[in-house]
C-alpha cells in the first residue's frame, strides 16, 4: 500500500516530469557545402522547433540553413564558412535563455538570430548585450525590445515590422471598414499586449466612434493557449461585433478558425476578422482558411513578386518541398544582412559589424532595400495587407486579392516617440512593464 | 448574462470538458489498476490524431475519419501492448521516479518519431459530414462537432463504467486496484490483465486523439499540450476514478469557459484550475472521488 505522502511525492514527480516534457530539445548544428575557407564561424538560432510556435520556428531554421549555403557559395563571410547552430526552445522562455547562453558561451557563435516570440527575445537580449553578440530580430517584433530603457541593446537589430508598425496599420485598416463594434482577441504576453495596444491607440485616432465591445481584461487569452476556443467563440457570438481584431497566430489561429467554422460555417461572414497571418497559417488550413478575411502579413512571397524572390521560392521549394513562409523570407534577409555587414567590416567584432549595419541599406528578397535607422536600430520594412481570396489553383492555399504593400517609411514609429520611449516618458508610475507609446507626450498631443 | 448566454457558455465548457475527459480517462484507468503515471499517454493520443488525419485526408473526410479512428485505436492498442510488455513489466516494482522517467523516455522517443515521420507542419482534417453541421438554439450557434464530442465522452464514460462494474474483466481490474497480491494467488493471470488494462488505456488515448483531430491543429507538440491539464483533472477527480475524472474534467472545462469570459476572472481562469488542484491536494489528497491508499 502506498501512503498519501508517497502519493504526493508521485505527483511532485509527475509535475517535474511534465516540466521536463516542455523542455524537450532538438535541433543541432548543420554545415554547408565545403569550400576553401580559412575556417568556420557559427550563427546561432534558438527558436521554437516544438511547442505552440513550432510552425514558424521550423521555417526559420530551414531558411537560415539555405542562407548559409548561399553565403558559403559566394565565399562565406570574411573567407570563413558559415554554419548554423540551431537549438529548440520548445516555445518556452527559460529554455530560450538557456539556449542563448549555450550558443554564446559554449558554441561561440558570432551572431544570433532572434527567436519567434517576443517573450523569448526579451530573455535573450540581455544575454546578447552582456556578451556583445549581434542579435538579428526578424520575427519577434515588440517595439519595446528596441525602445524600452531596460531592454535597449546596442547589438539588437530589428528587420521585421514592429508591433507599432503592425498595430497602427491594423488600426487604420479596421477604421476603413467602418466597423463600430470591435471584438479584440490576443495572446497574453509582450507581443500581444504591445500590438493590441498599438491597434487600439491607432483605432481611437482613426475612428473615434468605434468601440471595443469586450472588456480590456478579456482581450488577452492565456498563452500558450488551451486548444479549445469555445469561450472566445461564444463571447463573440454574445457580443455580436461588426469586426474581430486578432493577432493570435500559429496553432492558436488554426484552432480558433477551425472551431469557429464548426460553430457556424458563416462565422467570419457574420463577424469579419482583421488578423495577423502568414503563409504558414494559410498553408496549414489550405482551402479551409476562410475567404474574405482581412489580413496583415509581414512578408508573403506571393505579394512581393520580384526575380530574387522567385528564385528564392524555387530553391526553397526544391530543398524543402514547402512554400517559404513570411518568417523564412525575413530571416533569410537577416542572414544576408549580417554577411554583407561583416564582410564590409572585414571583421566579426560585433561593434565593427554593427557600425556596418546601423545607418546602412540592404537589399531584400521583398523587392526593395531597407535601411536600419540609428534611433532604434529598426528597419523601415513594409507590411502587406489584403483580403483572402482563392489563388485559382496557383497555390494550395488562398492568397490576397489586390494586396497592398505598405511602405516601411509610412509605418515606422516617429523618432519623437522613440526618443520619449527611450527616455522612459511613456510608462505608468515609472513601471517599465507598462511601457506604451500611447502614453508618450507627443502621441497624447496628437 | 442572459439565460441563452448562460447555456452557450455552459455548453462551451462541456465541449472543453468532453475533450479533456476523453483524453484523461485512459490515464486515470491505467493509474488506478497499474499504479503507473504514464507520461507517454499524450504520445499515444498524438499518434492516434496523426493516423486519423492522414487516413481521413487520404480517403475523404467522412469514410476516412471513421476508418482512421478505427485504425488509430488498433495501431495505438498494439503500441500500448508492446510498451507494457517490453518496458512497463520491467519497472512495475521499481521506484515511482523510475517509472516516471521510463514513460517520459518513451514520450520523447514517440515525439522524435512523429517529427521524423510527419514533419513540423500542422495538419488539419474536416469532420465527417454527419457531425459537421451546427445547431441554432436561442439565436446562438452550437457546433455539431462539439456536440458529437460531448456525446462521445458520455458514451465512453458509460462504456468504461460498464466495463469496470458489469464484466468479469472489470471485476479483475478492480481487484487489481484493491489487492494485486491476492488477485495473483487466486489464479488470475495478472500479467495478461495488466497488458489488457494498458491496451484499453492506450485505446482511450487513441479515441481522444482521433476525436479531437478534426477540431484542432494536429502537430508534434500536442502530446505535451494536453498532459498538464490531464494530470490536473486526474488529481482533482481522484487518480484511478473514472467518475472523478468526469467530474474533474467538468470542473476544469466550466472554470475555463466562464472564467475566460469574465473581466474579473479572465486573468486567473487557467491559474484557478491549479488553485483547485492545490486545494484538493491539501484537503483531500486522494481527490474528490478517489480513495485513500490505506482504504484500498
XYZ file of C-alpha atoms in Angstrom:
742
model
C 0.000 0.000 0.000
C 1.113 3.486 -0.715
C 0.837 6.348 1.719
C -0.658 9.717 0.947
C 2.713 11.336 1.344
C 4.108 8.941 -1.224
C 1.261 9.809 -3.499
C 2.177 13.447 -3.079
C 5.751 12.536 -3.978
C 4.496 10.896 -7.159
C 2.534 13.976 -8.030
C 5.536 16.186 -7.422
C 7.495 13.825 -9.639
C 4.774 13.983 -12.245
C 4.858 17.761 -12.154
C 8.625 17.716 -12.568
C 8.327 15.308 -15.457
C 5.687 17.477 -17.105
C 8.094 20.377 -16.887
C 10.739 18.172 -18.469
C 8.425 17.346 -21.359
C 8.169 21.015 -22.182
C 11.898 21.256 -22.195
C 12.435 18.537 -24.783
C 15.302 19.539 -27.012
C 16.046 19.204 -30.676
C 17.853 20.979 -33.463
C 21.575 20.724 -33.975
C 24.412 22.070 -35.999
C 24.431 21.768 -39.738
C 27.104 22.628 -42.181
C 27.012 23.769 -45.740
C 28.919 22.630 -48.770
C 32.690 22.600 -48.322
C 34.997 25.119 -49.931
C 38.417 26.658 -49.459
C 37.765 28.551 -46.285
C 40.022 29.878 -43.562
C 37.829 28.217 -41.008
C 34.266 28.066 -39.783
C 32.069 30.515 -37.889
C 28.691 29.816 -36.400
C 25.489 31.801 -36.394
C 23.127 30.680 -33.659
C 19.392 30.369 -33.599
C 17.373 29.399 -30.569
C 13.814 29.053 -31.737
C 10.597 27.140 -31.437
C 11.017 23.789 -33.164
C 8.420 22.316 -30.823
C 5.505 23.812 -28.924
C 2.931 26.410 -29.899
C 5.162 28.290 -32.376
C 6.927 25.300 -33.957
C 5.339 26.078 -37.302
C 7.261 29.346 -37.512
C 10.493 28.192 -35.896
C 10.714 25.294 -38.304
C 10.525 27.643 -41.301
C 13.182 29.926 -39.853
C 15.587 27.057 -39.205
C 15.226 25.940 -42.829
C 15.608 29.440 -44.184
C 18.810 30.291 -42.339
C 20.337 26.998 -43.484
C 19.540 27.895 -47.072
C 21.005 31.360 -46.484
C 24.185 29.835 -45.054
C 24.504 27.662 -48.158
C 24.094 30.704 -50.391
C 26.596 32.738 -48.387
C 29.136 29.919 -48.488
C 28.626 29.503 -52.230
C 29.825 33.089 -52.564
C 32.917 32.564 -50.423
C 31.441 32.715 -46.937
C 31.959 35.651 -44.598
C 35.461 37.063 -44.473
C 36.505 33.816 -46.153
C 35.089 31.788 -43.286
C 32.497 29.144 -43.876
C 29.168 29.775 -42.146
C 27.431 27.118 -40.107
C 24.075 27.493 -38.446
C 23.691 26.283 -34.884
C 20.011 25.624 -34.194
C 18.554 24.836 -30.772
C 14.932 24.233 -29.838
C 13.394 26.427 -27.152
C 10.124 24.463 -27.073
C 8.326 27.845 -27.194
C 9.444 28.455 -23.616
C 11.274 31.424 -22.158
C 13.598 29.615 -19.763
C 14.788 27.237 -22.454
C 15.359 30.175 -24.807
C 17.612 31.822 -22.222
C 19.498 28.585 -21.548
C 19.981 28.008 -25.273
C 21.282 31.523 -25.775
C 23.835 31.042 -23.004
C 24.935 27.811 -24.634
C 25.153 29.351 -28.080
C 27.248 32.253 -26.819
C 29.404 30.672 -24.140
C 29.890 27.125 -25.409
C 29.298 27.274 -29.143
C 30.977 30.664 -29.581
C 28.534 31.938 -32.176
C 29.369 35.218 -33.894
C 25.762 36.350 -34.203
C 22.313 35.274 -33.114
C 19.041 35.116 -34.983
C 16.170 36.234 -32.753
C 13.531 33.768 -31.586
C 9.953 33.570 -32.787
C 8.299 35.090 -29.733
C 8.910 38.442 -28.087
C 8.887 36.856 -24.634
C 11.811 34.661 -25.624
C 13.609 37.570 -27.271
C 13.100 39.636 -24.125
C 15.007 36.967 -22.194
C 17.711 36.553 -24.842
C 18.500 40.212 -25.439
C 20.267 40.941 -22.108
C 22.476 37.881 -22.619
C 23.430 39.033 -26.098
C 24.061 42.535 -24.788
C 26.188 41.331 -21.890
C 28.337 39.237 -24.205
C 28.367 41.744 -27.070
C 26.867 39.438 -29.643
C 24.911 40.880 -32.566
C 21.282 39.772 -32.444
C 19.162 39.967 -35.586
C 15.433 40.002 -34.894
C 13.452 39.047 -37.961
C 10.374 37.545 -36.308
C 9.915 38.704 -32.696
C 8.878 42.294 -33.061
C 7.672 44.106 -29.939
C 8.843 47.706 -30.228
C 9.703 47.652 -26.523
C 12.685 45.443 -27.419
C 14.327 48.405 -29.137
C 12.938 51.346 -27.162
C 12.204 50.407 -23.538
C 15.092 51.745 -21.425
C 15.660 48.491 -19.541
C 15.644 46.418 -22.724
C 17.634 48.573 -25.119
C 20.527 46.575 -26.501
C 23.091 48.240 -28.791
C 23.661 44.898 -30.501
C 19.982 44.343 -31.297
C 18.800 44.983 -34.850
C 15.179 44.623 -35.951
C 14.373 43.895 -39.580
C 10.760 42.929 -39.004
C 7.887 45.433 -38.921
C 7.487 46.005 -35.206
C 4.292 45.987 -33.160
C 3.898 49.756 -33.522
C 4.091 49.442 -37.309
C 1.744 46.456 -37.454
C -0.685 47.541 -34.777
C -1.168 51.051 -36.106
C -1.517 49.736 -39.661
C -4.157 47.255 -38.444
C -5.971 50.040 -36.589
C -6.146 52.126 -39.753
C -7.259 49.086 -41.733
C -10.058 48.413 -39.240
C -11.096 52.052 -39.250
C -11.519 51.943 -43.035
C -14.068 49.136 -42.702
C -16.379 51.491 -40.858
C -16.879 48.920 -38.093
C -18.372 50.418 -34.950
C -18.285 47.398 -32.624
C -14.966 45.603 -32.478
C -14.059 42.478 -30.513
C -10.379 42.029 -29.590
C -8.592 38.709 -29.052
C -4.871 38.486 -28.468
C -2.254 36.302 -26.729
C -1.365 37.442 -23.234
C 2.355 38.205 -23.410
C 4.592 41.052 -24.523
C 3.831 40.769 -28.249
C 0.060 40.515 -27.880
C -0.188 43.339 -25.374
C 2.160 45.570 -27.359
C 0.445 45.026 -30.712
C -3.087 45.196 -29.330
C -2.391 48.447 -27.504
C -0.981 49.857 -30.738
C -4.087 48.736 -32.604
C -6.414 50.314 -30.059
C -4.460 53.585 -29.924
C -4.471 53.808 -33.707
C -8.149 52.908 -33.951
C -9.130 55.553 -31.418
C -7.390 58.150 -33.515
C -8.600 56.929 -36.913
C -12.171 56.028 -35.891
C -13.119 57.806 -32.669
C -16.678 56.498 -32.919
C -15.649 52.837 -32.868
C -15.871 50.923 -29.589
C -14.236 47.760 -28.331
C -17.116 45.588 -27.160
C -15.241 43.252 -24.830
C -13.716 44.493 -21.585
C -9.954 45.173 -21.756
C -9.354 42.420 -19.191
C -10.774 39.872 -21.650
C -8.796 40.989 -24.700
C -5.970 38.670 -23.825
C -6.121 34.890 -23.627
C -3.555 32.921 -21.634
C -0.564 31.949 -23.734
C 0.315 29.220 -24.711
C -3.362 28.622 -25.079
C -5.785 25.835 -24.294
C -6.544 24.202 -27.673
C -10.302 24.710 -27.199
C -11.531 28.214 -28.080
C -15.161 27.758 -27.050
C -15.088 30.628 -24.553
C -13.808 33.211 -27.046
C -16.076 31.997 -29.855
C -19.090 32.158 -27.571
C -18.098 35.584 -26.284
C -18.010 36.809 -29.890
C -21.474 35.369 -30.508
C -22.737 37.066 -27.385
C -21.161 40.430 -28.243
C -22.232 40.454 -31.933
C -19.352 42.674 -33.103
C -19.032 44.211 -36.581
C -15.399 43.159 -36.673
C -12.988 40.877 -34.823
C -9.438 42.109 -34.407
C -6.934 39.349 -33.682
C -3.209 38.841 -33.519
C -3.354 35.221 -32.371
C -1.095 33.099 -34.520
C 0.194 29.630 -35.399
C -1.651 26.758 -33.660
C -3.930 29.221 -31.847
C -5.128 30.818 -35.073
C -5.634 27.441 -36.733
C -7.626 26.111 -33.763
C -9.697 29.276 -33.392
C -10.660 29.400 -37.070
C -11.335 25.653 -37.234
C -13.609 25.662 -34.201
C -15.375 28.898 -35.159
C -16.246 27.449 -38.571
C -17.612 24.340 -36.861
C -19.899 26.565 -34.811
C -21.082 28.338 -37.929
C -19.738 27.960 -41.478
C -20.700 31.622 -41.960
C -18.953 32.732 -38.767
C -16.425 35.021 -40.450
C -19.023 36.432 -42.801
C -21.165 37.407 -39.823
C -18.145 38.556 -37.871
C -15.451 39.695 -40.319
C -11.948 39.422 -38.953
C -8.837 41.539 -39.317
C -5.872 39.450 -38.247
C -2.156 38.962 -38.398
C -1.396 35.996 -40.616
C 1.354 34.314 -42.584
C 1.885 31.874 -45.403
C 2.300 29.168 -42.747
C -1.184 29.788 -41.371
C -2.724 29.887 -44.851
C -0.883 26.739 -45.882
C -1.918 24.824 -42.761
C -5.629 25.394 -43.268
C -5.389 25.453 -47.070
C -8.894 25.650 -48.570
C -10.351 25.700 -45.059
C -8.890 29.189 -44.486
C -11.902 31.498 -44.819
C -12.119 33.806 -47.810
C -12.844 37.466 -47.211
C -10.587 37.755 -44.145
C -8.635 40.999 -43.858
C -5.045 40.019 -43.264
C -1.915 41.910 -42.468
C 1.206 39.946 -43.259
C 4.894 40.630 -42.832
C 6.395 39.192 -45.992
C 4.136 36.945 -48.081
C 6.153 35.806 -51.095
C 3.117 35.784 -53.389
C 2.529 39.510 -52.900
C 6.170 40.602 -53.134
C 6.978 39.334 -56.577
C 10.397 40.051 -57.992
C 13.116 37.962 -59.634
C 15.115 37.401 -56.423
C 12.005 36.292 -54.569
C 11.030 33.933 -57.393
C 14.484 32.387 -57.375
C 14.362 32.063 -53.572
C 10.923 30.438 -53.620
C 12.013 27.965 -56.287
C 15.165 26.999 -54.459
C 13.412 26.817 -51.082
C 10.744 24.558 -52.515
C 13.351 22.399 -54.259
C 15.231 21.951 -50.995
C 12.364 21.580 -48.536
C 9.277 20.768 -50.644
C 7.432 23.598 -48.904
C 6.463 27.165 -49.684
C 8.567 29.663 -47.740
C 6.701 31.487 -45.025
C 6.988 35.161 -44.181
C 9.437 34.183 -41.440
C 11.599 32.303 -43.909
C 11.802 35.398 -46.129
C 12.682 37.782 -43.296
C 15.246 35.533 -41.637
C 16.930 34.870 -44.957
C 17.283 38.638 -45.254
C 18.712 38.785 -41.728
C 21.441 36.286 -42.576
C 22.337 38.082 -45.789
C 22.431 41.421 -43.983
C 24.859 40.061 -41.419
C 27.082 38.574 -44.132
C 27.157 41.858 -46.052
C 27.931 43.893 -42.938
C 30.622 41.549 -41.582
C 32.271 41.406 -44.993
C 32.228 45.191 -45.155
C 33.678 45.370 -41.632
C 36.284 42.739 -42.550
C 35.758 41.504 -39.035
C 33.434 39.553 -36.759
C 33.823 42.086 -33.980
C 30.272 42.999 -33.009
C 30.960 46.724 -32.675
C 32.559 46.881 -36.106
C 29.796 44.806 -37.694
C 27.116 46.929 -36.043
C 28.746 50.037 -37.493
C 28.274 48.492 -40.912
C 24.617 47.735 -40.188
C 23.267 50.831 -38.481
C 22.624 53.630 -40.932
C 23.220 51.356 -43.908
C 20.862 49.972 -46.544
C 20.451 46.348 -47.566
C 18.677 44.732 -50.457
C 15.838 42.423 -49.545
C 14.025 39.467 -51.014
C 10.996 41.686 -50.514
C 11.916 43.621 -53.644
C 13.187 46.804 -52.061
C 16.100 47.985 -49.961
C 15.646 48.629 -46.286
C 17.680 50.847 -44.031
C 18.492 50.385 -40.355
C 17.969 53.744 -38.722
C 20.085 54.867 -35.804
C 17.366 55.876 -33.366
C 16.093 52.396 -32.552
C 18.048 50.183 -34.983
C 14.761 49.376 -36.669
C 14.497 48.683 -40.397
C 11.957 50.544 -42.493
C 10.440 47.311 -43.768
C 6.893 47.185 -45.020
C 3.758 45.203 -44.330
C 1.319 43.613 -46.757
C -2.431 43.943 -46.329
C -5.290 42.450 -48.292
C -8.340 40.233 -48.285
C -8.132 36.468 -48.623
C -9.281 35.100 -51.955
C -8.814 31.914 -53.906
C -5.461 31.647 -55.636
C -7.235 29.999 -58.577
C -5.272 26.804 -58.156
C -1.885 28.515 -58.321
C -1.173 27.601 -54.710
C -2.754 25.019 -52.387
C -3.934 27.856 -50.141
C -5.742 31.171 -50.563
C -3.748 34.333 -51.172
C -4.689 38.007 -51.053
C -6.800 39.729 -53.662
C -5.229 43.020 -54.754
C -2.677 43.042 -51.945
C -1.249 46.379 -50.884
C 2.385 46.563 -49.855
C 2.557 49.330 -47.288
C 5.869 51.170 -47.246
C 8.027 50.951 -44.171
C 8.656 54.700 -44.175
C 4.912 55.262 -43.812
C 4.641 52.801 -40.925
C 7.781 53.329 -38.895
C 7.490 54.928 -35.476
C 8.137 58.709 -35.432
C 11.563 59.442 -33.970
C 9.987 61.760 -31.407
C 8.100 58.803 -29.962
C 11.276 56.718 -29.994
C 13.106 59.418 -28.023
C 10.318 59.637 -25.466
C 10.118 55.863 -25.077
C 13.879 55.605 -24.638
C 13.739 58.370 -22.046
C 11.162 56.413 -20.041
C 8.458 59.039 -20.570
C 5.821 56.575 -21.697
C 5.245 54.459 -18.616
C 2.720 54.433 -15.791
C 4.336 55.252 -12.433
C 7.803 54.573 -13.873
C 6.883 50.904 -14.229
C 8.731 49.598 -17.324
C 6.205 46.807 -17.826
C 3.598 49.462 -18.646
C 5.616 50.986 -21.497
C 3.177 52.059 -24.181
C 3.714 54.651 -26.892
C 0.144 55.837 -26.380
C 1.346 57.190 -23.018
C 4.059 59.315 -24.681
C 3.532 63.082 -24.502
C 3.830 63.563 -28.263
C 1.229 60.852 -29.009
C -1.182 62.343 -26.499
C -0.764 65.747 -28.163
C -1.844 64.062 -31.395
C -25.642 37.205 -18.609
C -28.879 36.119 -20.263
C -30.160 32.520 -19.988
C -29.212 31.989 -23.629
C -25.664 33.161 -22.979
C -25.511 31.040 -19.835
C -26.394 27.973 -21.885
C -23.904 28.977 -24.567
C -21.001 29.168 -22.135
C -22.129 26.058 -20.235
C -22.132 24.028 -23.455
C -18.766 25.555 -24.364
C -17.453 24.333 -21.024
C -18.962 20.920 -21.683
C -17.185 20.706 -25.032
C -13.907 21.558 -23.351
C -14.658 19.057 -20.580
C -15.536 16.357 -23.104
C -12.232 16.765 -24.892
C -10.353 16.674 -21.596
C -12.311 13.700 -20.241
C -11.732 11.565 -23.314
C -8.013 12.191 -23.091
C -7.771 11.741 -19.330
C -9.960 8.638 -18.887
C -7.265 6.234 -20.105
C -4.617 7.920 -17.993
C -6.745 7.519 -14.899
C -7.687 3.919 -15.667
C -4.062 2.906 -16.116
C -3.065 4.624 -12.911
C -5.911 3.013 -10.991
C -5.020 -0.530 -11.999
C -1.293 -0.413 -12.676
C -0.199 2.396 -10.355
C 1.760 3.853 -13.276
C 1.712 7.561 -14.070
C 2.005 7.164 -17.795
C 3.896 10.131 -19.214
C 3.603 8.545 -22.671
C -0.187 8.802 -22.582
C -0.066 12.074 -24.542
C 2.149 10.389 -27.133
C -0.444 7.690 -27.782
C -3.065 10.420 -28.126
C -0.854 12.311 -30.587
C -0.046 9.230 -32.678
C -3.758 8.454 -32.976
C -4.514 12.021 -34.077
C -1.877 11.830 -36.813
C -3.104 8.427 -38.020
C -6.673 9.737 -38.188
C -5.700 12.874 -40.099
C -3.530 11.028 -42.587
C -6.130 8.333 -43.267
C -9.046 10.777 -43.386
C -7.267 13.109 -45.786
C -6.326 10.147 -47.972
C -9.748 8.503 -48.077
C -12.027 11.522 -47.694
C -13.330 13.116 -44.528
C -16.407 11.001 -43.817
C -15.372 7.423 -44.624
C -11.758 8.266 -43.939
C -12.413 9.674 -40.496
C -14.167 6.573 -39.203
C -11.602 4.305 -40.854
C -8.834 6.431 -39.420
C -10.391 6.310 -35.977
C -10.564 2.512 -36.040
C -7.052 2.180 -37.413
C -5.753 4.653 -34.826
C -7.303 2.710 -31.966
C -5.994 -0.602 -33.322
C -2.489 0.697 -34.000
C -2.239 2.506 -30.690
C -3.515 -0.582 -28.900
C -0.705 -2.609 -30.451
C 1.824 0.059 -29.472
C 0.346 0.053 -25.964
C 0.719 -3.722 -25.699
C 4.333 -3.514 -26.810
C 5.048 -0.742 -24.293
C 3.507 -2.738 -21.463
C 5.243 -5.983 -22.346
C 8.651 -4.622 -23.288
C 9.019 -1.718 -20.868
C 6.479 -1.422 -18.080
C 6.725 -5.023 -16.884
C 10.352 -4.396 -16.120
C 9.689 -1.347 -13.984
C 6.497 -2.172 -12.070
C 8.441 -2.960 -8.938
C 10.800 -0.023 -9.266
C 10.703 3.370 -7.590
C 7.990 5.576 -8.983
C 10.584 8.029 -10.216
C 11.989 5.247 -12.421
C 8.510 4.602 -13.764
C 8.029 8.285 -14.474
C 11.357 8.584 -16.225
C 10.738 5.361 -18.133
C 7.439 6.528 -19.568
C 8.867 10.024 -20.091
C 11.667 8.486 -22.172
C 9.027 6.700 -24.227
C 7.258 10.001 -24.812
C 10.487 11.550 -26.123
C 11.033 8.622 -28.471
C 7.458 8.964 -29.727
C 7.811 12.741 -30.189
C 11.002 12.272 -32.186
C 9.471 9.543 -34.311
C 6.382 11.630 -35.061
C 8.548 14.583 -36.050
C 10.579 12.413 -38.421
C 7.506 10.756 -39.926
C 5.167 13.738 -40.180
C 7.420 16.805 -40.042
C 6.897 20.024 -38.102
C 3.871 21.301 -40.001
C 0.399 21.159 -38.544
C -2.212 19.013 -40.211
C -5.941 19.503 -40.260
C -8.914 17.458 -41.359
C -12.588 18.190 -41.841
C -15.066 16.466 -39.546
C -17.223 13.727 -41.080
C -20.359 15.096 -42.749
C -22.767 13.527 -40.275
C -21.415 15.624 -37.395
C -20.205 18.694 -39.268
C -23.363 20.771 -39.048
C -24.299 23.301 -36.422
C -27.363 23.962 -34.295
C -29.222 27.192 -33.641
C -30.657 27.467 -30.155
C -31.986 30.759 -28.866
C -30.180 32.779 -31.505
C -26.771 31.282 -30.804
C -24.945 28.708 -32.895
C -23.600 25.481 -31.470
C -21.010 23.311 -33.155
C -22.341 19.942 -34.215
C -18.880 18.537 -33.795
C -18.661 19.837 -30.221
C -21.980 18.126 -29.501
C -20.529 14.936 -31.031
C -17.510 15.251 -28.722
C -19.784 15.663 -25.707
C -21.842 12.639 -26.759
C -18.657 10.632 -27.326
C -17.432 11.495 -23.847
C -20.727 10.357 -22.338
C -20.632 7.078 -24.298
C -17.016 6.475 -23.309
C -17.789 7.214 -19.654
C -20.720 4.787 -19.666
C -18.657 2.207 -21.541
C -15.772 2.369 -19.091
C -18.199 2.244 -16.153
C -19.942 -0.851 -17.561
C -16.581 -2.446 -18.286
C -15.447 -1.931 -14.707
C -18.689 -2.812 -12.928
C -20.535 -5.216 -15.221
C -17.878 -7.529 -16.628
C -15.552 -10.191 -15.303
C -12.644 -8.251 -16.689
C -13.783 -5.197 -14.785
C -14.070 -7.227 -11.601
C -10.486 -8.344 -12.037
C -9.332 -4.816 -12.778
C -11.000 -3.556 -9.603
C -9.463 -6.438 -7.710
C -6.074 -5.483 -9.131
C -6.612 -1.971 -7.825
C -7.577 -3.249 -4.367
C -5.169 -6.110 -3.803
C -2.923 -7.297 -6.636
C -1.163 -9.876 -4.451
C -4.419 -11.607 -3.577
C -5.501 -11.497 -7.205
C -2.251 -13.161 -8.191
C -2.699 -16.100 -5.854
C -6.339 -16.520 -6.886
C -5.283 -17.835 -10.268
C -5.836 -14.747 -12.408
C -3.091 -14.120 -14.935
C -2.124 -10.684 -13.618
C 0.450 -10.055 -16.331
C -2.141 -10.551 -19.015
C -4.619 -8.456 -17.070
C -2.126 -5.598 -16.818
C -1.435 -5.770 -20.538
C -5.172 -5.680 -21.217
C -5.663 -2.654 -18.973
C -2.808 -0.790 -20.609
C -4.152 -1.602 -24.080
C -7.573 -0.273 -23.020
C -5.900 2.870 -21.654
C -4.000 3.265 -24.914
C -7.239 2.764 -26.823
C -8.895 5.533 -24.832
C -5.951 7.837 -25.558
C -6.368 6.921 -29.223
C -10.079 7.676 -29.150
C -9.225 11.061 -27.667
C -6.648 11.818 -30.358
C -8.896 10.637 -33.183
C -11.936 12.520 -31.941
C -10.167 15.853 -31.342
C -8.273 15.714 -34.656
C -10.972 17.480 -36.739
C -11.208 20.317 -34.227
C -7.549 21.111 -33.658
C -4.247 21.596 -35.414
C -2.575 18.215 -35.251
C 1.100 18.759 -34.587
C 4.109 17.160 -32.996
C 3.623 19.008 -29.716
C 0.010 18.149 -28.977
C 1.181 15.417 -26.603
C 2.557 17.876 -24.084
C -0.197 20.458 -24.666
C -2.782 18.182 -23.121
C -0.781 16.435 -20.440
C -0.702 19.220 -17.849
C -4.468 19.695 -17.747
C -4.989 15.925 -17.885
C -2.921 15.481 -14.738
C -4.727 18.362 -13.047
C -8.050 16.667 -13.791
C -6.790 13.330 -12.513
C -5.638 14.912 -9.288
C -8.869 16.870 -8.760
C -11.134 13.931 -9.534
C -9.002 11.286 -7.896
C -6.343 9.236 -9.649
C -7.901 5.979 -10.754
C -11.515 7.110 -10.533
C -13.460 7.353 -13.794
C -16.300 9.229 -12.094
C -13.722 11.548 -10.582
C -12.144 12.071 -13.993
C -15.527 13.067 -15.417
C -16.211 15.471 -12.562
C -12.670 16.860 -12.702
C -12.972 17.453 -16.456
C -16.331 19.133 -15.947
C -14.924 21.465 -13.302
C -11.915 22.382 -15.414
C -13.953 22.820 -18.602
C -16.525 25.090 -16.994
C -13.987 27.083 -14.992
C -12.108 27.877 -18.202
C -15.260 28.601 -20.233
C -16.839 31.002 -17.751
C -13.571 32.232 -16.269
C -12.054 33.448 -19.530
C -15.176 35.358 -20.456
C -15.437 37.337 -17.250
C -13.400 40.504 -16.891
C -12.755 39.860 -13.205
C -11.628 36.253 -13.584
C -10.021 36.275 -17.033
C -6.535 36.804 -15.634
C -6.871 33.829 -13.313
C -9.019 31.380 -15.309
C -6.245 28.894 -16.023
C -4.464 29.518 -12.724
C -7.724 28.810 -10.923
C -7.636 25.237 -12.238
C -4.347 24.715 -10.464
C -5.562 26.526 -7.362
C -8.402 23.995 -7.229
C -5.884 21.211 -7.731
C -3.707 22.519 -4.893
C -6.740 22.888 -2.628
C -7.832 19.320 -3.347
C -4.336 18.036 -2.698
C -4.268 19.872 0.609
C -7.707 18.922 1.872
C -8.272 15.588 0.182
C -5.030 14.333 -1.357
C -6.698 11.315 -2.924
C -9.008 13.562 -4.975
C -12.728 14.219 -4.871
C -13.720 10.694 -5.902
C -10.541 8.767 -5.217
C -9.923 6.676 -2.140
C -7.045 6.906 0.316
C -4.478 4.231 -0.364
C -4.958 2.659 3.086
C -8.600 2.031 2.196
C -7.782 0.178 -0.985
